[in-house]
């Protein structure tokens, strides 16, 4: 039988105001570290934001969203996603904890990259996906709600400057005790996903 938290986990967008004990956060991140990674590179790093530092981080994200929408867009073909990013920002502000996830081997995604390096970056991104998924499943098993966030892309420059890092920002996870119990969203049936060849 498949691990129950895999099926009970939901993306949480409403959080209670209380914080998360540091021991619980450490346990969640330890679960992430246990993930498999390409060539055992373990390319992940996370920065945990709470309290005033979280507010400052998200102020920088808002500044980036405003820049992207009004003055100097870096992702002009994705402008339709800014409204969703603003909603994500509201959720992140409500969450007691935000974990920013970095690829320690990755560079600025706005710079050109050679094919060999692109494949290495892809492998590292797959590894970081496993790191994040492990954290989400462990959080669920501990009764902590999570939201996996990719909308940091619109404020990439502002967020990495605030964090004072040249490492590649892959995304974020918002965490807190859930103040909602959403139903499972539809899933594509197995028959549409898998093709067996003998």
PDB file of N, CA and C in Angstrom, residues 38-39 41 43 103 105-106 113-128 168:
ATOM      1  N   UNK A  38      20.782  13.261  -8.373  1.00  0.00           N
ATOM      2  CA  UNK A  38      21.632  12.839  -9.486  1.00  0.00           C
ATOM      3  C   UNK A  38      23.097  12.880  -9.075  1.00  0.00           C
ATOM      4  N   UNK A  39      23.810  11.776  -9.274  1.00  0.00           N
ATOM      5  CA  UNK A  39      25.234  11.649  -8.931  1.00  0.00           C
ATOM      6  C   UNK A  39      25.507  11.991  -7.467  1.00  0.00           C
ATOM      7  N   UNK A  41      24.744  14.559  -5.918  1.00  0.00           N
ATOM      8  CA  UNK A  41      25.240  15.936  -5.841  1.00  0.00           C
ATOM      9  C   UNK A  41      24.575  16.721  -4.706  1.00  0.00           C
ATOM     10  N   UNK A  43      22.116  19.012  -4.533  1.00  0.00           N
ATOM     11  CA  UNK A  43      22.323  20.408  -4.913  1.00  0.00           C
ATOM     12  C   UNK A  43      21.441  21.410  -4.170  1.00  0.00           C
ATOM     13  N   UNK A 103      19.306  26.086  -5.759  1.00  0.00           N
ATOM     14  CA  UNK A 103      20.199  25.120  -6.389  1.00  0.00           C
ATOM     15  C   UNK A 103      21.609  25.671  -6.239  1.00  0.00           C
ATOM     16  N   UNK A 105      24.346  24.683  -7.336  1.00  0.00           N
ATOM     17  CA  UNK A 105      25.159  24.563  -8.543  1.00  0.00           C
ATOM     18  C   UNK A 105      24.631  25.418  -9.686  1.00  0.00           C
ATOM     19  N   UNK A 106      23.429  25.967  -9.523  1.00  0.00           N
ATOM     20  CA  UNK A 106      22.780  26.672 -10.619  1.00  0.00           C
ATOM     21  C   UNK A 106      23.155  28.140 -10.674  1.00  0.00           C
ATOM     22  N   UNK A 113      23.292  29.498 -21.453  1.00  0.00           N
ATOM     23  CA  UNK A 113      23.913  28.318 -20.857  1.00  0.00           C
ATOM     24  C   UNK A 113      24.204  27.302 -21.958  1.00  0.00           C
ATOM     25  N   UNK A 114      25.340  26.614 -21.856  1.00  0.00           N
ATOM     26  CA  UNK A 114      25.702  25.597 -22.843  1.00  0.00           C
ATOM     27  C   UNK A 114      24.894  24.325 -22.607  1.00  0.00           C
ATOM     28  N   UNK A 115      24.750  23.512 -23.644  1.00  0.00           N
ATOM     29  CA  UNK A 115      23.911  22.314 -23.575  1.00  0.00           C
ATOM     30  C   UNK A 115      24.341  21.368 -22.465  1.00  0.00           C
ATOM     31  N   UNK A 116      25.646  21.147 -22.302  1.00  0.00           N
ATOM     32  CA  UNK A 116      26.121  20.243 -21.247  1.00  0.00           C
ATOM     33  C   UNK A 116      25.684  20.748 -19.871  1.00  0.00           C
ATOM     34  N   UNK A 117      25.842  22.043 -19.667  1.00  0.00           N
ATOM     35  CA  UNK A 117      25.455  22.634 -18.389  1.00  0.00           C
ATOM     36  C   UNK A 117      23.945  22.607 -18.196  1.00  0.00           C
ATOM     37  N   UNK A 118      23.204  22.743 -19.299  1.00  0.00           N
ATOM     38  CA  UNK A 118      21.739  22.691 -19.217  1.00  0.00           C
ATOM     39  C   UNK A 118      21.282  21.331 -18.685  1.00  0.00           C
ATOM     40  N   UNK A 119      21.878  20.253 -19.187  1.00  0.00           N
ATOM     41  CA  UNK A 119      21.482  18.927 -18.706  1.00  0.00           C
ATOM     42  C   UNK A 119      21.847  18.742 -17.235  1.00  0.00           C
ATOM     43  N   UNK A 120      23.016  19.218 -16.828  1.00  0.00           N
ATOM     44  CA  UNK A 120      23.379  19.147 -15.411  1.00  0.00           C
ATOM     45  C   UNK A 120      22.366  19.913 -14.575  1.00  0.00           C
ATOM     46  N   UNK A 121      21.973  21.092 -15.047  1.00  0.00           N
ATOM     47  CA  UNK A 121      20.972  21.888 -14.341  1.00  0.00           C
ATOM     48  C   UNK A 121      19.635  21.144 -14.252  1.00  0.00           C
ATOM     49  N   UNK A 122      19.256  20.463 -15.335  1.00  0.00           N
ATOM     50  CA  UNK A 122      18.008  19.690 -15.325  1.00  0.00           C
ATOM     51  C   UNK A 122      18.067  18.580 -14.277  1.00  0.00           C
ATOM     52  N   UNK A 123      19.192  17.881 -14.210  1.00  0.00           N
ATOM     53  CA  UNK A 123      19.327  16.811 -13.222  1.00  0.00           C
ATOM     54  C   UNK A 123      19.235  17.369 -11.808  1.00  0.00           C
ATOM     55  N   UNK A 124      19.876  18.507 -11.590  1.00  0.00           N
ATOM     56  CA  UNK A 124      19.821  19.124 -10.267  1.00  0.00           C
ATOM     57  C   UNK A 124      18.401  19.569  -9.929  1.00  0.00           C
ATOM     58  N   UNK A 125      17.681  20.086 -10.922  1.00  0.00           N
ATOM     59  CA  UNK A 125      16.301  20.514 -10.682  1.00  0.00           C
ATOM     60  C   UNK A 125      15.416  19.317 -10.341  1.00  0.00           C
ATOM     61  N   UNK A 126      15.624  18.193 -11.019  1.00  0.00           N
ATOM     62  CA  UNK A 126      14.892  16.966 -10.671  1.00  0.00           C
ATOM     63  C   UNK A 126      15.193  16.563  -9.227  1.00  0.00           C
ATOM     64  N   UNK A 127      16.448  16.638  -8.846  1.00  0.00           N
ATOM     65  CA  UNK A 127      16.848  16.281  -7.485  1.00  0.00           C
ATOM     66  C   UNK A 127      16.188  17.199  -6.469  1.00  0.00           C
ATOM     67  N   UNK A 128      16.150  18.481  -6.767  1.00  0.00           N
ATOM     68  CA  UNK A 128      15.542  19.446  -5.854  1.00  0.00           C
ATOM     69  C   UNK A 128      14.034  19.219  -5.764  1.00  0.00           C
ATOM     70  N   UNK A 168      21.045  29.624  -7.610  1.00  0.00           N
ATOM     71  CA  UNK A 168      19.796  29.686  -8.374  1.00  0.00           C
ATOM     72  C   UNK A 168      18.582  29.467  -7.475  1.00  0.00           C
TER      73      UNK A 168
END
